[in-house]
Coordinates of C-alpha atoms in Angstrom, one line a residue:
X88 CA -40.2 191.7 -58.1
X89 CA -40.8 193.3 -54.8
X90 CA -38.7 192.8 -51.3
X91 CA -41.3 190.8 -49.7
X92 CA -41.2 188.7 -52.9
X93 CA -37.5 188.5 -52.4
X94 CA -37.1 187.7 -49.0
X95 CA -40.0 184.8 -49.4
X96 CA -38.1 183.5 -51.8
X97 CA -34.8 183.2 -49.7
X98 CA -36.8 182.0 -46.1
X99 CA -37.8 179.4 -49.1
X100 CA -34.6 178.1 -49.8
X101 CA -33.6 177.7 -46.6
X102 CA -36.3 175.7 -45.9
X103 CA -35.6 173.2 -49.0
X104 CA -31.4 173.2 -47.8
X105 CA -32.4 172.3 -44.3
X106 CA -34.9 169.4 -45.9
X107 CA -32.1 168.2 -47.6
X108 CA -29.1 168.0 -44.8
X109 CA -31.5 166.1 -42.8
X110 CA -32.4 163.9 -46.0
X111 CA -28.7 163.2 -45.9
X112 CA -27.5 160.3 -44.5
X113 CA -25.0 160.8 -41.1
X114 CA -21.6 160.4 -41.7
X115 CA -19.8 157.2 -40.1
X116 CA -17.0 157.8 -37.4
X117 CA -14.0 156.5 -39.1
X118 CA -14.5 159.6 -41.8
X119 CA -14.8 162.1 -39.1
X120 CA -11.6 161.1 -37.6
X121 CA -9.1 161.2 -41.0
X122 CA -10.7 164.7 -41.7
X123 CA -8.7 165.3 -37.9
X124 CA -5.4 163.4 -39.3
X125 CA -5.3 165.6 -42.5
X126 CA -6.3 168.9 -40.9
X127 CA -2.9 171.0 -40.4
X128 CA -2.4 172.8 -37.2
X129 CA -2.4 176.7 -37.7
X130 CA 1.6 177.7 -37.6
X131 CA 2.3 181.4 -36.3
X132 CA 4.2 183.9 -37.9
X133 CA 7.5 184.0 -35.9
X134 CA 7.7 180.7 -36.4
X135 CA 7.8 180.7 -40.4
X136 CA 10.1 183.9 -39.8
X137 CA 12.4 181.5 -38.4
X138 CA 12.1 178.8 -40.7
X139 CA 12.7 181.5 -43.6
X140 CA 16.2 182.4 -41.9
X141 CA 17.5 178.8 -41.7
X142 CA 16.4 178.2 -45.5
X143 CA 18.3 181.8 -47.1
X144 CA 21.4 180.9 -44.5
X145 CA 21.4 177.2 -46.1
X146 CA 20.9 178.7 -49.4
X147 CA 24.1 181.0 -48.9
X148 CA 26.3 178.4 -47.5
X149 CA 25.6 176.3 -51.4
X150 CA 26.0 179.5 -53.1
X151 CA 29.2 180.3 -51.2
X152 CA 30.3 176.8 -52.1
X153 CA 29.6 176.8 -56.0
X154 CA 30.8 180.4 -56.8
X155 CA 34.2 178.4 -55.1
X156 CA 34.1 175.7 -57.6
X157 CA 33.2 178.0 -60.4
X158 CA 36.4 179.7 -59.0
X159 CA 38.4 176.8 -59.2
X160 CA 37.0 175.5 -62.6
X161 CA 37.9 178.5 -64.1
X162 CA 41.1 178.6 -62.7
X163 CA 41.6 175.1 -64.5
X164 CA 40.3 176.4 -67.7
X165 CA 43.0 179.6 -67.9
X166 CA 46.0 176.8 -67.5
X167 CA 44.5 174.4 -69.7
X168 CA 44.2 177.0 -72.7
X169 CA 47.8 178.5 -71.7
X170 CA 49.1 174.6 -71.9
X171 CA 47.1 173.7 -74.9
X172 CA 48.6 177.3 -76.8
X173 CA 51.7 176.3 -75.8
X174 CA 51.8 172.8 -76.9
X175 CA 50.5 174.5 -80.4
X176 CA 53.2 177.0 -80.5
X177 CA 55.5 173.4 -80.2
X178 CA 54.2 171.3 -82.4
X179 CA 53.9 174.1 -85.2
X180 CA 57.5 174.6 -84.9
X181 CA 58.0 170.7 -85.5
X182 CA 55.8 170.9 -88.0
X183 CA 57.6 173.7 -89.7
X184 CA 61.1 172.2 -89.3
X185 CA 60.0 168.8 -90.3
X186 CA 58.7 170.1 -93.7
X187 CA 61.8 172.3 -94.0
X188 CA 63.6 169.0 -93.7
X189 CA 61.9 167.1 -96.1
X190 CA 61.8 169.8 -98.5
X191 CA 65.4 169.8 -98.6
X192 CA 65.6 166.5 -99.0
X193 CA 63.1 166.2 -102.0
X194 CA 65.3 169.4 -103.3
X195 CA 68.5 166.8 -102.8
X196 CA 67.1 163.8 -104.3
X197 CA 65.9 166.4 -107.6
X198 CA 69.6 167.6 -107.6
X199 CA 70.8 164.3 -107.5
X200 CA 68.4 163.0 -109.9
X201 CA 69.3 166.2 -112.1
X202 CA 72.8 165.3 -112.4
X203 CA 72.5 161.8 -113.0
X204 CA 70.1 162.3 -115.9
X205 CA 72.9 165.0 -117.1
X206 CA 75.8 162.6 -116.9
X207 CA 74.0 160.2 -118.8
X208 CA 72.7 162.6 -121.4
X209 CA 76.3 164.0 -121.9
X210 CA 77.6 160.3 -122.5
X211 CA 74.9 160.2 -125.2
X212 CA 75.8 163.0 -126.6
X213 CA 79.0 162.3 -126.6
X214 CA 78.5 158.5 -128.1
X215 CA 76.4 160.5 -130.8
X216 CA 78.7 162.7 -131.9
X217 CA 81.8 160.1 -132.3
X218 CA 79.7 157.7 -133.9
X219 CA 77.9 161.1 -136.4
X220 CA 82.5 162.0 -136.9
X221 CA 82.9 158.3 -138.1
X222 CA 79.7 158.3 -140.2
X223 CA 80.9 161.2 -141.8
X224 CA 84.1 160.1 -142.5
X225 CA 83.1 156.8 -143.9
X226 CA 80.3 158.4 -146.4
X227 CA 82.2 161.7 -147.0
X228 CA 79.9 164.1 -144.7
X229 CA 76.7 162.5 -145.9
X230 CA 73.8 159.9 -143.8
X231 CA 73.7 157.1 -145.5
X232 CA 69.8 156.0 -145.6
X233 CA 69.1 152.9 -144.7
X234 CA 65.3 151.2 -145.9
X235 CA 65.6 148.2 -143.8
X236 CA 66.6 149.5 -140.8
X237 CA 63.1 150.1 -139.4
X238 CA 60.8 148.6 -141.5
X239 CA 59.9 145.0 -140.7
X240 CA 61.7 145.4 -137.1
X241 CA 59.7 145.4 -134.5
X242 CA 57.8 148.6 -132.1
X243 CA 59.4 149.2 -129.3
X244 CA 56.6 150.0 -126.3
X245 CA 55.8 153.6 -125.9
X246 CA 56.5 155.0 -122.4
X247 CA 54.2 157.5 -121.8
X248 CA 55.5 160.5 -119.8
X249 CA 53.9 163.3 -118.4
X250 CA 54.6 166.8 -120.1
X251 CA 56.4 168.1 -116.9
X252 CA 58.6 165.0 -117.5
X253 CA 59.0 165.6 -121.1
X254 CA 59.8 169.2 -120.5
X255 CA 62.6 168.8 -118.0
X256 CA 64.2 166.2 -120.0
X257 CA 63.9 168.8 -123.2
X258 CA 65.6 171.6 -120.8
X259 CA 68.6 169.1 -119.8
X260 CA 68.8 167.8 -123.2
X261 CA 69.3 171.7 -124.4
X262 CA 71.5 172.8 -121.5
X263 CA 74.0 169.3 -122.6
X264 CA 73.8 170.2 -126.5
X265 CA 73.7 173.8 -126.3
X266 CA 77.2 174.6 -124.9
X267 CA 77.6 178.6 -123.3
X268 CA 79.2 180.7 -126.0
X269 CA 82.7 182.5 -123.1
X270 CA 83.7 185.4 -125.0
X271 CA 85.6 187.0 -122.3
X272 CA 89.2 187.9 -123.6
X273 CA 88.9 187.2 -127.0
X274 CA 90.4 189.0 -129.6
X275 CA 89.0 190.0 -133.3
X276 CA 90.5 186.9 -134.7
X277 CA 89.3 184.8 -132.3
X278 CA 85.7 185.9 -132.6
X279 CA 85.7 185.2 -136.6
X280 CA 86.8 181.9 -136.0
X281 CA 84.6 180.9 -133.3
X282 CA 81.5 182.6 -135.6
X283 CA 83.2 180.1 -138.6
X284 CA 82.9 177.2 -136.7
X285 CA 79.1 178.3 -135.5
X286 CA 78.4 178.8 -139.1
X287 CA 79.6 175.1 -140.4
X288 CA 77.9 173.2 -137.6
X289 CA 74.7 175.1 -138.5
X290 CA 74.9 173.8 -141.7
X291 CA 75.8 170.5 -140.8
X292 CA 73.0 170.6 -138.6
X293 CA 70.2 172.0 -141.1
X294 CA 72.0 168.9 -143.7
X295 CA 71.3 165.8 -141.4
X296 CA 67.7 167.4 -140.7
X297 CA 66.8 167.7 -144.4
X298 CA 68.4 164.2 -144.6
X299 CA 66.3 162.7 -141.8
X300 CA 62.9 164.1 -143.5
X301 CA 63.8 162.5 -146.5
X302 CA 64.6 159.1 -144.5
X303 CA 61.2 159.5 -142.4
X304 CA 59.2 159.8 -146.2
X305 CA 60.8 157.0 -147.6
X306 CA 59.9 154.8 -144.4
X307 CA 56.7 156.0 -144.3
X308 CA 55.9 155.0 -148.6
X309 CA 57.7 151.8 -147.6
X310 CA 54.8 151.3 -144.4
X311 CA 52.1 152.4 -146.8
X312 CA 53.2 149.9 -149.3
X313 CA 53.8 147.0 -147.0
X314 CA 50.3 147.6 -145.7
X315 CA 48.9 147.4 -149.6
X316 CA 50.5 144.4 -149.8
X317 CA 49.3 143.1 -146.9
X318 CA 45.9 143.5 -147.4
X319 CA 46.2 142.1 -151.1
X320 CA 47.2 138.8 -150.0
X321 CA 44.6 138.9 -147.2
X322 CA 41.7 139.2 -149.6
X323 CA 43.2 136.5 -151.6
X324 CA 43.1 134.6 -149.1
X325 CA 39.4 135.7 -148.0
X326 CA 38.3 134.6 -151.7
X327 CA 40.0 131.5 -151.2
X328 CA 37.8 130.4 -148.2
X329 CA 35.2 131.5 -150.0
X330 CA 34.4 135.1 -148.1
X331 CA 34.0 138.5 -149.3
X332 CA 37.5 140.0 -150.0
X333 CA 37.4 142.7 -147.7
X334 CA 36.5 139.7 -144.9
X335 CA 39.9 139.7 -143.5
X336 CA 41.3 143.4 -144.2
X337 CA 39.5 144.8 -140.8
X338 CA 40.1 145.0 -137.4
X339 CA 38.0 142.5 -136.4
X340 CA 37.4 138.9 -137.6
X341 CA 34.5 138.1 -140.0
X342 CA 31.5 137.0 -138.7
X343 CA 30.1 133.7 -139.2
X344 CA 27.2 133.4 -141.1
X345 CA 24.3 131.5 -139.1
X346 CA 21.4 132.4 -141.0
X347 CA 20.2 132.8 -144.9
X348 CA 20.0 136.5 -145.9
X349 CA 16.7 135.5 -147.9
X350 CA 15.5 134.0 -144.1
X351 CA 12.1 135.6 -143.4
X352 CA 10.8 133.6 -140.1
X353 CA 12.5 133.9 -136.6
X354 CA 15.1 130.9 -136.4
X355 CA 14.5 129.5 -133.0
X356 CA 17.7 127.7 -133.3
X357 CA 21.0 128.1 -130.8
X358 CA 24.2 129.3 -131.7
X359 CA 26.1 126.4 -131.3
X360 CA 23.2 124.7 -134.0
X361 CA 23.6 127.1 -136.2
X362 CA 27.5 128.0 -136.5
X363 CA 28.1 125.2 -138.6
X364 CA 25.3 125.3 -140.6
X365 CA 26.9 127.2 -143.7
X366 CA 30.7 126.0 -143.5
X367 CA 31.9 123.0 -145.7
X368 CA 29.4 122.5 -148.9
X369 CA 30.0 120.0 -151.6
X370 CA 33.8 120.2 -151.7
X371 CA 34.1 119.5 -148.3
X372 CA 31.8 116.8 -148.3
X373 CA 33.4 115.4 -151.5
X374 CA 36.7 115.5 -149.2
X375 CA 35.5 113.4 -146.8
X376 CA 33.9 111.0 -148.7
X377 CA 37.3 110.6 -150.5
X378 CA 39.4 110.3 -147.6
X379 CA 37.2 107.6 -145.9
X380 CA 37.4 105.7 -149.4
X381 CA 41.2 106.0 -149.1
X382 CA 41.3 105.0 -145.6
X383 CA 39.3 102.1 -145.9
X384 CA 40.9 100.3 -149.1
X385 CA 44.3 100.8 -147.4
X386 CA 43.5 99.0 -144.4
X387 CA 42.4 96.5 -146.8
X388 CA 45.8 96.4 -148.6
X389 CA 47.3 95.9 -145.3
X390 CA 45.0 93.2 -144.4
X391 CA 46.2 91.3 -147.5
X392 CA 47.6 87.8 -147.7
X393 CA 51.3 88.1 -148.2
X394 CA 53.0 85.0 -150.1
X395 CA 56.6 84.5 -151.0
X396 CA 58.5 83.6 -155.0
X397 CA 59.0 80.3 -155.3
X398 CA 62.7 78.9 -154.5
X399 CA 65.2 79.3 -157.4
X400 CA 66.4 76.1 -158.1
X401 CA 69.1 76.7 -160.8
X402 CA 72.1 77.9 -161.1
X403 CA 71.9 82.3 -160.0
X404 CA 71.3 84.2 -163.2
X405 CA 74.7 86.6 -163.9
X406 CA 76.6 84.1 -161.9
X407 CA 80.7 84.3 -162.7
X408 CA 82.8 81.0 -162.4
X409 CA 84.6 82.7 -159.1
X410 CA 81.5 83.9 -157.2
X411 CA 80.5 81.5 -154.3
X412 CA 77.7 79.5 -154.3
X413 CA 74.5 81.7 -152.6
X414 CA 73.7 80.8 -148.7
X415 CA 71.1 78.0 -148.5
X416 CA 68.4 80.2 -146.4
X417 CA 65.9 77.9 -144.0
X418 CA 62.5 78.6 -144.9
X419 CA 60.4 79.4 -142.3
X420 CA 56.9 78.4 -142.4
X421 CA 54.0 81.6 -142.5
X422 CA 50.9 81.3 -141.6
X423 CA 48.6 82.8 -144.5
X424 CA 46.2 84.9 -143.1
X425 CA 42.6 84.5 -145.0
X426 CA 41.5 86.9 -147.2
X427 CA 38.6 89.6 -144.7
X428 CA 35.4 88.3 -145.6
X429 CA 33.3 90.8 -147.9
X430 CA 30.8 92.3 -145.9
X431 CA 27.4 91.7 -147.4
X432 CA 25.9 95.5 -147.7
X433 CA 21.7 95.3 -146.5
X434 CA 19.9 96.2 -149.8
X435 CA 17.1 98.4 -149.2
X436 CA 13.6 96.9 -150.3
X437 CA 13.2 99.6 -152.8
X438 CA 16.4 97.9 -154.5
X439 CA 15.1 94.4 -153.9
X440 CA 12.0 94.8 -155.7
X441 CA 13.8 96.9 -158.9
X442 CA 15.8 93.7 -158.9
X443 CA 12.6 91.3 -158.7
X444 CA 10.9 93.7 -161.5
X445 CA 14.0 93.3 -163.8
X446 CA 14.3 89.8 -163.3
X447 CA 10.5 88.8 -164.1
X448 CA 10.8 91.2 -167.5
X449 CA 13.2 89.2 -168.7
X450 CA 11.8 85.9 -167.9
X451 CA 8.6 87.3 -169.8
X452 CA 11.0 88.2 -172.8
X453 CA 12.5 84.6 -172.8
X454 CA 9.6 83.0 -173.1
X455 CA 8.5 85.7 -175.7
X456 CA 10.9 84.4 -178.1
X457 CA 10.2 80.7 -177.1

């Protein structure tokens, strides 16, 4: 394009802007005047200047004041964390004495505890050993065995202890038993005897062991043999209620039988229907029968008329000449009860006509031989 082209072309649009401003409708009054209201006055330079100075002196004054505060807050802090190490450093030494105190007392209460539990244990020991001197001078030195001491008595309860427990009472039963051996001034002779007397209790002592393995064996075939016994009479007694012999010899009860083993189909039956479904049989139902029968013809004996003998009106048989005549006793007068009436059992019609059937045969044989 050429400049005349271009400058044609802008004279143009000029033209078509100014058409359209005075296409434009004029604005009313009232918009004119709050374009005035919202126009800000121009402010000069100095005059910002100034406002600037008040602001950053404002500014300083709150600074001034905060950094004083952080001053004083952190101030607070320092003695806070000095109190609160202090009152540490305190209660840690409370705490320390406190569990030095209780220590010492759990340490007391052990000793205590200690020493009762030796006292008693020498008094044991010292029971054991009078009653072990007049065992052996009753049976000449040797433990009489007793079989019925323990079998058939009854189990004492187990206390179960822990193996600490067990331990400690091992260690104070060794330290009462096991006496120190004090060979301080002792001469040759002394020695030999002392090493005598070690000698014959360790024989005494390997004696009552062998003796008390022996007892333990024999108690043990006596147990075994009890228990053979014991289950002997229980299957008896399982044959004799009619159950497998090993019924009763478990741990647990038998089970009851609710069902046929030849039972193919699902039994829709309850429990309750079916738990006496297999006990009794004939026997039982024989018993029944035979104790209703008895029942009932005793009441009828009961129910009986009772009547008295007649009156004797002689002289009394094995009477002597100096016996006195027999009391004259007033009869009293008894009212006789009547026999029950028999109860007329209902025949069933099947009966009836048997009856009718036999009864016209043998008219038709009586005329027969008519």
């Amino acid at each position: 394009m050429s400049d005349d082209e271009e400058v044609y072309s802008s004279e143009e649009e000029e033209e078509v802007v100014e058409k359209k401003e005075e296409a434009k409708p004029a604005k009313p009054v009232e918009e004119t005047k709050e374009e005035n209201i919202f126009h800000r006055p121009q402010v000069t330079s100095s005059e910002l200047d100034e406002q600037l100075k008040e602001y950053i002196a404002e500014w300083r004054k709150q600074r001034a004041k905060e950094e004083d505060e952080l001053k004083n807050l952190r101030a607070k802090q320092a003695k806070r964390k000095v109190l609160r190490a202090e009152e540490e450093k305190r209660l840690q030494a409370a705490k320390i004495v406190e569990d030095a105190r209780r220590l010492n007392e759990e340490q007391e209460k052990k000793q205590k505890e200690l020493e009762e539990k030796r006292k008693r244990l020498e008094e044991a020991e010292k029971k054991r050993q009078l009653l072990e001197q007049a065992a052996n001078a009753s049976t000449g030195g040797r433990v009489r065995i007793n079989r019925t001491d323990e079998v058939g008595s009854q189990v004492k309860e187990k206390v179960v202890k822990s193996k600490e427990q067990l331990a400690e009472e091992k260690k104070l039963a060794m330290s009462v038993r096991i006496q120190h051996l004090r060979l301080e001034g002792m001469g040759e002779e002394s020695l030999r005897k002392k090493a005598d007397d070690l000698w014959t209790q360790l024989v005494q002592l390997e004696t009552d062991k062998y003796d008390l393995e022996e007892r333990q064996k024999r108690q043990d075939y006596d147990l075994k043999e009890l228990k053979e016994r014991q289950k002997m009479q229980l299957r008896h007694k399982a044959v004799r209620l009619g159950l497998e012999p090993e019924a009763l010899t478990g741990k647990h009860p038998p089970k009851i039988q609710t069902a046929s083993k030849f039972e193919r189909t699902i039994d829709r039956r309850t429990y309750v229907d079916k738990k006496d479904l297999f006990a009794g049989g004939y026997m039982e139902s024989d018993k029944e029968s035979k104790e209703k029968n008895w029942s009932d013809r005793i009441k009828d004996f009961d129910c009986r008329a009772k009547t008295r003998l007649p009156k004797w009106f002689g002289e009394r048989p094995g009477k002597k000449s100096d016996d006195p005549e027999t009391p004259v006793e007033e009869e009293k007068e008894e009212e006789l009860i009547p026999p029950p009436q028999e109860i007329e059992e209902e025949v069933a019609p099947e009966e009836e006509e048997e009856e009718s059937e036999e009864e016209e045969e043998e008219e038709e044989e009586e005329e027969e031989e008519e």
